[in-house]
PDB file of C-alpha atoms in Angstrom:
ATOM      1  CA  MET A   1      15.836  -2.323  15.772  1.00  0.00           C
ATOM      2  CA  ASP A   2      15.699  -3.358  18.939  1.00  0.00           C
ATOM      3  CA  LYS A   3      14.445  -7.080  18.551  1.00  0.00           C
ATOM      4  CA  GLU A   4      14.269  -8.118  22.189  1.00  0.00           C
ATOM      5  CA  LEU A   5      12.221  -4.684  22.821  1.00  0.00           C
ATOM      6  CA  LEU A   6       9.901  -5.777  20.597  1.00  0.00           C
ATOM      7  CA  GLU A   7       9.664  -9.631  21.651  1.00  0.00           C
ATOM      8  CA  TYR A   8       8.868  -7.933  25.340  1.00  0.00           C
ATOM      9  CA  LEU A   9       5.982  -5.918  23.888  1.00  0.00           C
ATOM     10  CA  GLU A  10       4.425  -8.348  21.803  1.00  0.00           C
ATOM     11  CA  THR A  11       4.019 -10.570  24.497  1.00  0.00           C
ATOM     12  CA  PHE A  12       0.855  -8.219  25.954  1.00  0.00           C
ATOM     13  CA  LEU A  13      -0.642  -9.053  22.889  1.00  0.00           C
ATOM     14  CA  THR A  14      -3.049 -12.249  22.696  1.00  0.00           C
ATOM     15  CA  PRO A  15      -1.728 -15.279  20.869  1.00  0.00           C
ATOM     16  CA  ARG A  16      -4.703 -14.411  18.258  1.00  0.00           C
ATOM     17  CA  ARG A  17      -3.608 -11.033  17.306  1.00  0.00           C
ATOM     18  CA  ARG A  18       0.545 -12.409  17.345  1.00  0.00           C
ATOM     19  CA  THR A  19      -0.676 -15.134  15.125  1.00  0.00           C
ATOM     20  CA  LEU A  20      -2.952 -12.570  13.089  1.00  0.00           C
ATOM     21  CA  ASN A  21      -0.265 -10.053  12.722  1.00  0.00           C
ATOM     22  CA  GLN A  22       2.261 -13.200  11.441  1.00  0.00           C
ATOM     23  CA  GLN A  23      -0.030 -14.715   9.087  1.00  0.00           C
ATOM     24  CA  VAL A  24      -0.734 -10.931   7.401  1.00  0.00           C
ATOM     25  CA  LEU A  25       3.104  -9.632   7.200  1.00  0.00           C
ATOM     26  CA  GLY A  26       3.631 -13.545   5.283  1.00  0.00           C
ATOM     27  CA  GLU A  27       1.281 -12.218   2.746  1.00  0.00           C
ATOM     28  CA  ARG A  28       2.735  -8.386   2.593  1.00  0.00           C
ATOM     29  CA  THR A  29       4.783  -7.158  -0.218  1.00  0.00           C
ATOM     30  CA  ASN A  30       6.531  -4.083  -1.518  1.00  0.00           C
ATOM     31  CA  HIS A  31       7.325  -5.406  -5.102  1.00  0.00           C
ATOM     32  CA  PHE A  32       4.029  -3.917  -6.165  1.00  0.00           C
ATOM     33  CA  ALA A  33       2.800  -0.223  -4.821  1.00  0.00           C
ATOM     34  CA  VAL A  34      -0.217   2.187  -5.562  1.00  0.00           C
ATOM     35  CA  ALA A  35      -0.510   5.676  -6.290  1.00  0.00           C
ATOM     36  CA  VAL A  36      -3.136   7.941  -6.098  1.00  0.00           C
ATOM     37  CA  GLU A  37      -3.066  11.563  -8.262  1.00  0.00           C
ATOM     38  CA  ASP A  38      -5.216  14.297  -6.780  1.00  0.00           C
ATOM     39  CA  VAL A  39      -8.093  12.212  -6.326  1.00  0.00           C
ATOM     40  CA  TYR A  40     -10.979  14.653  -5.785  1.00  0.00           C
ATOM     41  CA  GLN A  41     -13.688  11.844  -3.830  1.00  0.00           C
ATOM     42  CA  LEU A  42     -12.382  11.315  -0.691  1.00  0.00           C
ATOM     43  CA  HIS A  43     -13.839   8.011  -0.241  1.00  0.00           C
ATOM     44  CA  ASN A  44     -12.283   6.622  -3.278  1.00  0.00           C
ATOM     45  CA  THR A  45      -8.393   7.371  -1.614  1.00  0.00           C
ATOM     46  CA  SER A  46      -9.829   5.649   1.281  1.00  0.00           C
ATOM     47  CA  ALA A  47     -11.377   2.828  -0.782  1.00  0.00           C
ATOM     48  CA  VAL A  48      -8.132   2.492  -2.772  1.00  0.00           C
ATOM     49  CA  MET A  49      -6.547   1.993   0.551  1.00  0.00           C
ATOM     50  CA  ARG A  50      -8.427  -0.389   1.672  1.00  0.00           C
ATOM     51  CA  SER A  51      -7.866  -2.675  -1.468  1.00  0.00           C
ATOM     52  CA  CYS A  52      -4.450  -2.162  -0.877  1.00  0.00           C
ATOM     53  CA  ASP A  53      -4.422  -3.452   2.803  1.00  0.00           C
ATOM     54  CA  ILE A  54      -6.635  -6.503   1.783  1.00  0.00           C
ATOM     55  CA  PHE A  55      -4.424  -7.853  -1.543  1.00  0.00           C
ATOM     56  CA  GLY A  56      -1.152  -7.315   0.492  1.00  0.00           C
ATOM     57  CA  ILE A  57      -0.002  -3.466  -0.408  1.00  0.00           C
ATOM     58  CA  GLN A  58       2.333  -2.348   2.259  1.00  0.00           C
ATOM     59  CA  ASN A  59       2.640   1.410   0.574  1.00  0.00           C
ATOM     60  CA  ILE A  60       0.080   3.776  -0.676  1.00  0.00           C
ATOM     61  CA  HIS A  61       1.602   6.725  -2.242  1.00  0.00           C
ATOM     62  CA  VAL A  62      -0.991   9.783  -2.040  1.00  0.00           C
ATOM     63  CA  ILE A  63      -0.077  12.669  -4.319  1.00  0.00           C
ATOM     64  CA  GLU A  64      -1.834  16.166  -3.106  1.00  0.00           C
ATOM     65  CA  GLU A  65      -0.924  18.810  -6.008  1.00  0.00           C
ATOM     66  CA  ILE A  66      -4.080  20.085  -6.203  1.00  0.00           C
ATOM     67  CA  ASN A  67      -6.508  18.661  -3.598  1.00  0.00           C
ATOM     68  CA  ALA A  68      -5.438  18.006  -0.195  1.00  0.00           C
ATOM     69  CA  LYS A  69      -6.906  14.916   1.737  1.00  0.00           C
ATOM     70  CA  ARG A  70      -7.609  13.466   4.941  1.00  0.00           C
ATOM     71  CA  ILE A  71      -8.681   9.894   5.483  1.00  0.00           C
ATOM     72  CA  ASP A  72     -12.501   8.770   5.671  1.00  0.00           C
ATOM     73  CA  ARG A  73     -11.874   6.379   8.478  1.00  0.00           C
ATOM     74  CA  GLU A  74     -15.280   4.612   7.504  1.00  0.00           C
ATOM     75  CA  ILE A  75     -14.605   3.765   4.725  1.00  0.00           C
ATOM     76  CA  ALA A  76     -11.207   2.901   4.742  1.00  0.00           C
ATOM     77  CA  MET A  77     -12.208   0.205   7.486  1.00  0.00           C
ATOM     78  CA  GLY A  78      -8.894   0.779   9.963  1.00  0.00           C
ATOM     79  CA  ALA A  79      -6.664  -0.025   6.667  1.00  0.00           C
ATOM     80  CA  GLN A  80      -5.287   3.454   7.575  1.00  0.00           C
ATOM     81  CA  LYS A  81      -3.181   1.936  10.415  1.00  0.00           C
ATOM     82  CA  TRP A  82      -1.896  -0.821   8.150  1.00  0.00           C
ATOM     83  CA  VAL A  83      -0.732   0.146   4.884  1.00  0.00           C
ATOM     84  CA  ASP A  84       2.280   2.995   4.853  1.00  0.00           C
ATOM     85  CA  ILE A  85       1.204   6.287   3.311  1.00  0.00           C
ATOM     86  CA  ASN A  86       3.708   8.265   1.996  1.00  0.00           C
ATOM     87  CA  ARG A  87       2.410  12.078   0.676  1.00  0.00           C
ATOM     88  CA  TYR A  88       3.722  14.496  -2.307  1.00  0.00           C
ATOM     89  CA  ASN A  89       3.131  17.813  -2.773  1.00  0.00           C
ATOM     90  CA  THR A  90       3.802  17.116  -6.402  1.00  0.00           C
ATOM     91  CA  THR A  91       3.290  14.448  -9.147  1.00  0.00           C
ATOM     92  CA  SER A  92       7.135  14.991  -9.944  1.00  0.00           C
ATOM     93  CA  ASP A  93       8.262  14.368  -6.526  1.00  0.00           C
ATOM     94  CA  CYS A  94       6.341  11.652  -6.456  1.00  0.00           C
ATOM     95  CA  ILE A  95       7.969   9.875  -9.578  1.00  0.00           C
ATOM     96  CA  LYS A  96      11.228  10.895  -8.801  1.00  0.00           C
ATOM     97  CA  SER A  97      11.047   9.078  -5.405  1.00  0.00           C
ATOM     98  CA  LEU A  98       9.904   6.097  -6.925  1.00  0.00           C
ATOM     99  CA  LYS A  99      12.416   5.521  -9.798  1.00  0.00           C
ATOM    100  CA  SER A 100      14.932   6.208  -7.431  1.00  0.00           C
ATOM    101  CA  LYS A 101      13.870   3.072  -5.456  1.00  0.00           C
ATOM    102  CA  GLY A 102      14.139   0.657  -8.498  1.00  0.00           C
ATOM    103  CA  TYR A 103      10.105   0.919  -9.401  1.00  0.00           C
ATOM    104  CA  GLN A 104       8.875   1.387 -12.802  1.00  0.00           C
ATOM    105  CA  ILE A 105       5.579   3.652 -13.185  1.00  0.00           C
ATOM    106  CA  VAL A 106       2.647   2.058 -14.683  1.00  0.00           C
ATOM    107  CA  ALA A 107      -0.194   4.391 -15.760  1.00  0.00           C
ATOM    108  CA  THR A 108      -3.786   2.864 -15.498  1.00  0.00           C
ATOM    109  CA  SER A 109      -5.528   3.672 -18.941  1.00  0.00           C
ATOM    110  CA  PRO A 110      -8.854   3.131 -20.451  1.00  0.00           C
ATOM    111  CA  HIS A 111      -7.400   2.938 -24.290  1.00  0.00           C
ATOM    112  CA  ASN A 112      -6.943  -0.087 -26.004  1.00  0.00           C
ATOM    113  CA  ASP A 113      -3.402   0.586 -26.936  1.00  0.00           C
ATOM    114  CA  ALA A 114      -2.112  -0.005 -23.218  1.00  0.00           C
ATOM    115  CA  ILE A 115      -1.417  -3.756 -22.184  1.00  0.00           C
ATOM    116  CA  THR A 116      -4.294  -6.001 -20.640  1.00  0.00           C
ATOM    117  CA  LEU A 117      -3.579  -7.361 -17.296  1.00  0.00           C
ATOM    118  CA  ASN A 118      -3.238 -11.036 -18.557  1.00  0.00           C
ATOM    119  CA  ASP A 119      -0.274  -9.543 -20.433  1.00  0.00           C
ATOM    120  CA  PHE A 120       1.288  -7.628 -17.726  1.00  0.00           C
ATOM    121  CA  ASP A 121       4.960  -8.894 -16.755  1.00  0.00           C
ATOM    122  CA  VAL A 122       4.469  -8.892 -12.620  1.00  0.00           C
ATOM    123  CA  THR A 123       8.600 -10.075 -12.243  1.00  0.00           C
ATOM    124  CA  VAL A 124       9.556  -6.162 -12.512  1.00  0.00           C
ATOM    125  CA  PRO A 125       8.772  -4.127  -9.345  1.00  0.00           C
ATOM    126  CA  SER A 126       5.993  -1.770 -10.127  1.00  0.00           C
ATOM    127  CA  VAL A 127       3.885   1.262  -9.158  1.00  0.00           C
ATOM    128  CA  PHE A 128       0.221   1.685 -10.471  1.00  0.00           C
ATOM    129  CA  PHE A 129      -0.787   4.849 -10.702  1.00  0.00           C
ATOM    130  CA  PHE A 130      -4.790   5.800 -10.766  1.00  0.00           C
ATOM    131  CA  GLY A 131      -5.766   9.660 -11.871  1.00  0.00           C
ATOM    132  CA  GLN A 132      -8.951  11.727 -10.863  1.00  0.00           C
ATOM    133  CA  GLU A 133     -12.006  10.725 -11.844  1.00  0.00           C
ATOM    134  CA  GLN A 134     -12.880  12.943 -14.467  1.00  0.00           C
ATOM    135  CA  LYS A 135      -9.596  13.686 -16.217  1.00  0.00           C
ATOM    136  CA  GLY A 136      -8.001  10.453 -15.126  1.00  0.00           C
ATOM    137  CA  LEU A 137      -3.845  10.961 -14.913  1.00  0.00           C
ATOM    138  CA  SER A 138      -2.005  14.051 -15.584  1.00  0.00           C
ATOM    139  CA  ASP A 139       0.269  14.422 -18.534  1.00  0.00           C
ATOM    140  CA  LEU A 140       3.548  14.257 -16.460  1.00  0.00           C
ATOM    141  CA  VAL A 141       2.239  10.614 -15.709  1.00  0.00           C
ATOM    142  CA  MET A 142       1.372   9.516 -19.011  1.00  0.00           C
ATOM    143  CA  LYS A 143       4.571  11.076 -20.397  1.00  0.00           C
ATOM    144  CA  GLU A 144       6.576   9.601 -17.785  1.00  0.00           C
ATOM    145  CA  ALA A 145       5.071   6.068 -17.534  1.00  0.00           C
ATOM    146  CA  ASP A 146       7.005   2.598 -18.418  1.00  0.00           C
ATOM    147  CA  GLN A 147       3.713   0.843 -18.731  1.00  0.00           C
ATOM    148  CA  THR A 148       0.247   1.735 -19.548  1.00  0.00           C
ATOM    149  CA  LEU A 149      -1.964  -0.799 -17.907  1.00  0.00           C
ATOM    150  CA  HIS A 150      -6.218  -0.960 -19.253  1.00  0.00           C
ATOM    151  CA  ILE A 151      -9.286  -2.905 -17.837  1.00  0.00           C
ATOM    152  CA  PRO A 152     -11.008  -4.561 -20.882  1.00  0.00           C
ATOM    153  CA  MET A 153     -14.669  -3.077 -20.851  1.00  0.00           C
ATOM    154  CA  TYR A 154     -17.362  -4.234 -23.461  1.00  0.00           C
ATOM    155  CA  GLY A 155     -19.766  -1.718 -22.233  1.00  0.00           C
ATOM    156  CA  PHE A 156     -21.247   1.280 -23.114  1.00  0.00           C
ATOM    157  CA  THR A 157     -19.367   3.188 -20.398  1.00  0.00           C
ATOM    158  CA  GLU A 158     -15.980   4.102 -20.789  1.00  0.00           C
ATOM    159  CA  SER A 159     -14.160   3.839 -17.355  1.00  0.00           C
ATOM    160  CA  LEU A 160     -14.801   2.597 -14.369  1.00  0.00           C
ATOM    161  CA  ASN A 161     -14.410   4.172 -10.899  1.00  0.00           C
ATOM    162  CA  ILE A 162     -11.116   4.513  -9.367  1.00  0.00           C
ATOM    163  CA  SER A 163     -11.613   2.180  -6.117  1.00  0.00           C
ATOM    164  CA  VAL A 164     -12.752  -0.359  -8.175  1.00  0.00           C
ATOM    165  CA  SER A 165     -10.580  -0.266 -11.041  1.00  0.00           C
ATOM    166  CA  ALA A 166      -7.904  -0.574  -8.270  1.00  0.00           C
ATOM    167  CA  ALA A 167      -9.091  -3.541  -6.618  1.00  0.00           C
ATOM    168  CA  ILE A 168      -9.204  -5.537 -10.271  1.00  0.00           C
ATOM    169  CA  VAL A 169      -5.930  -4.593 -10.821  1.00  0.00           C
ATOM    170  CA  LEU A 170      -4.430  -5.312  -7.604  1.00  0.00           C
ATOM    171  CA  GLN A 171      -6.666  -9.084  -7.153  1.00  0.00           C
ATOM    172  CA  GLN A 172      -5.687  -9.866 -10.659  1.00  0.00           C
ATOM    173  CA  LEU A 173      -1.796  -8.957 -10.522  1.00  0.00           C
ATOM    174  CA  THR A 174      -1.280  -9.908  -6.561  1.00  0.00           C
ATOM    175  CA  GLN A 175      -2.361 -13.452  -7.390  1.00  0.00           C
ATOM    176  CA  LYS A 176      -0.599 -13.627 -10.389  1.00  0.00           C
ATOM    177  CA  LEU A 177       2.433 -12.401  -8.370  1.00  0.00           C
ATOM    178  CA  ARG A 178       2.065 -14.850  -5.878  1.00  0.00           C
ATOM    179  CA  GLN A 179       1.886 -17.844  -8.593  1.00  0.00           C
ATOM    180  CA  SER A 180       4.800 -16.408 -10.231  1.00  0.00           C
ATOM    181  CA  ASN A 181       8.882 -17.351  -8.615  1.00  0.00           C
ATOM    182  CA  VAL A 182       9.753 -13.855  -7.564  1.00  0.00           C
ATOM    183  CA  LYS A 183      10.374 -13.514  -4.372  1.00  0.00           C
ATOM    184  CA  TRP A 184       8.075 -10.366  -3.502  1.00  0.00           C
ATOM    185  CA  GLN A 185       7.852 -11.366   0.338  1.00  0.00           C
ATOM    186  CA  LEU A 186       8.897  -8.146   2.687  1.00  0.00           C
ATOM    187  CA  THR A 187      12.697  -8.643   3.660  1.00  0.00           C
ATOM    188  CA  GLU A 188      13.558 -10.161   7.335  1.00  0.00           C
ATOM    189  CA  GLU A 189      14.233  -6.212   8.383  1.00  0.00           C
ATOM    190  CA  GLU A 190      11.265  -4.907   6.674  1.00  0.00           C
ATOM    191  CA  MET A 191       8.898  -7.601   8.514  1.00  0.00           C
ATOM    192  CA  LEU A 192      11.083  -6.303  12.081  1.00  0.00           C
ATOM    193  CA  GLN A 193      10.330  -2.677  11.245  1.00  0.00           C
ATOM    194  CA  LYS A 194       6.447  -3.780  10.682  1.00  0.00           C
ATOM    195  CA  ARG A 195       5.972  -5.715  13.593  1.00  0.00           C
ATOM    196  CA  MET A 196       7.277  -3.098  15.356  1.00  0.00           C
ATOM    197  CA  ASP A 197       5.191   0.029  13.737  1.00  0.00           C
ATOM    198  CA  TRP A 198       1.978  -2.565  14.253  1.00  0.00           C
ATOM    199  CA  VAL A 199       2.530  -3.542  18.065  1.00  0.00           C
ATOM    200  CA  LYS A 200       2.880   0.171  18.908  1.00  0.00           C
ATOM    201  CA  LYS A 201      -0.616   1.052  17.067  1.00  0.00           C
ATOM    202  CA  ILE A 202      -2.351  -1.973  19.328  1.00  0.00           C
ATOM    203  CA  LEU A 203      -0.895  -1.149  22.409  1.00  0.00           C
ATOM    204  CA  LYS A 204      -1.642   2.096  23.680  1.00  0.00           C
ATOM    205  CA  LYS A 205       0.756   1.881  26.492  1.00  0.00           C
ATOM    206  CA  HIS A 206       3.743   1.318  24.600  1.00  0.00           C
ATOM    207  CA  GLU A 207       5.978   3.829  25.970  1.00  0.00           C
ATOM    208  CA  LEU A 208       5.014   3.420  29.355  1.00  0.00           C
ATOM    209  CA  LEU A 209       5.905  -0.529  28.136  1.00  0.00           C
ATOM    210  CA  THR A 210       9.113   0.682  26.909  1.00  0.00           C
ATOM    211  CA  GLU A 211       9.989   3.097  29.604  1.00  0.00           C
ATOM    212  CA  ARG A 212       9.595  -0.099  32.230  1.00  0.00           C
ATOM    213  CA  PHE A 213      11.752  -2.383  29.736  1.00  0.00           C
ATOM    214  CA  LEU A 214      14.550   0.135  29.453  1.00  0.00           C
ATOM    215  CA  GLU A 215      14.292   0.390  33.284  1.00  0.00           C
ATOM    216  CA  SER A 216      14.941  -3.141  33.811  1.00  0.00           C
ATOM    217  CA  LYS A 217      17.811  -3.497  31.770  1.00  0.00           C
ATOM    218  CA  LYS A 218      19.808  -0.639  33.700  1.00  0.00           C
TER     219      LYS A 218
END
């Protein structure tokens, strides 16, 4: 990371934009992440992505073993620019990758034998898995899950829409995380990388500006 180049590129942002980037980065976390498994309805994946951005989740993991996806930009409302989208061809590959990084796998389930949001231990780095609209999560996710989590429901309907479930889980658990003593913020290195990623997405002529900067250093 060329910090001097980063700071040069950031001079082309408005003061308001620089301040906003810093504020948002200060609320971002990799302590929690989200995974969606073969969600059929395009708008559901996009809406979950939007919730990730709103509640400070930097990484979303999209499994496309059955249903290939594209991003519904109208529903995502630009969130696809600010969160990191990690794609996998199989559920197995996703789980292996996340476990190798020290995450516990948390399966969301409507069954009452799962733990509730109030009882969830936010100190453990976790990835919350959400499944297909009709079938829910695959047997593989349920087998490999370290925890199962459910939202208490008191009506006739047995389940919530996936995007609604994700929003409820993220709102409650990120709030609980922020009230804890866990160091949930991005590392300095992660913040620098995101600052560079974001400034490149904002500045259409970032390549030209980079060339100009490098020429000035010769």
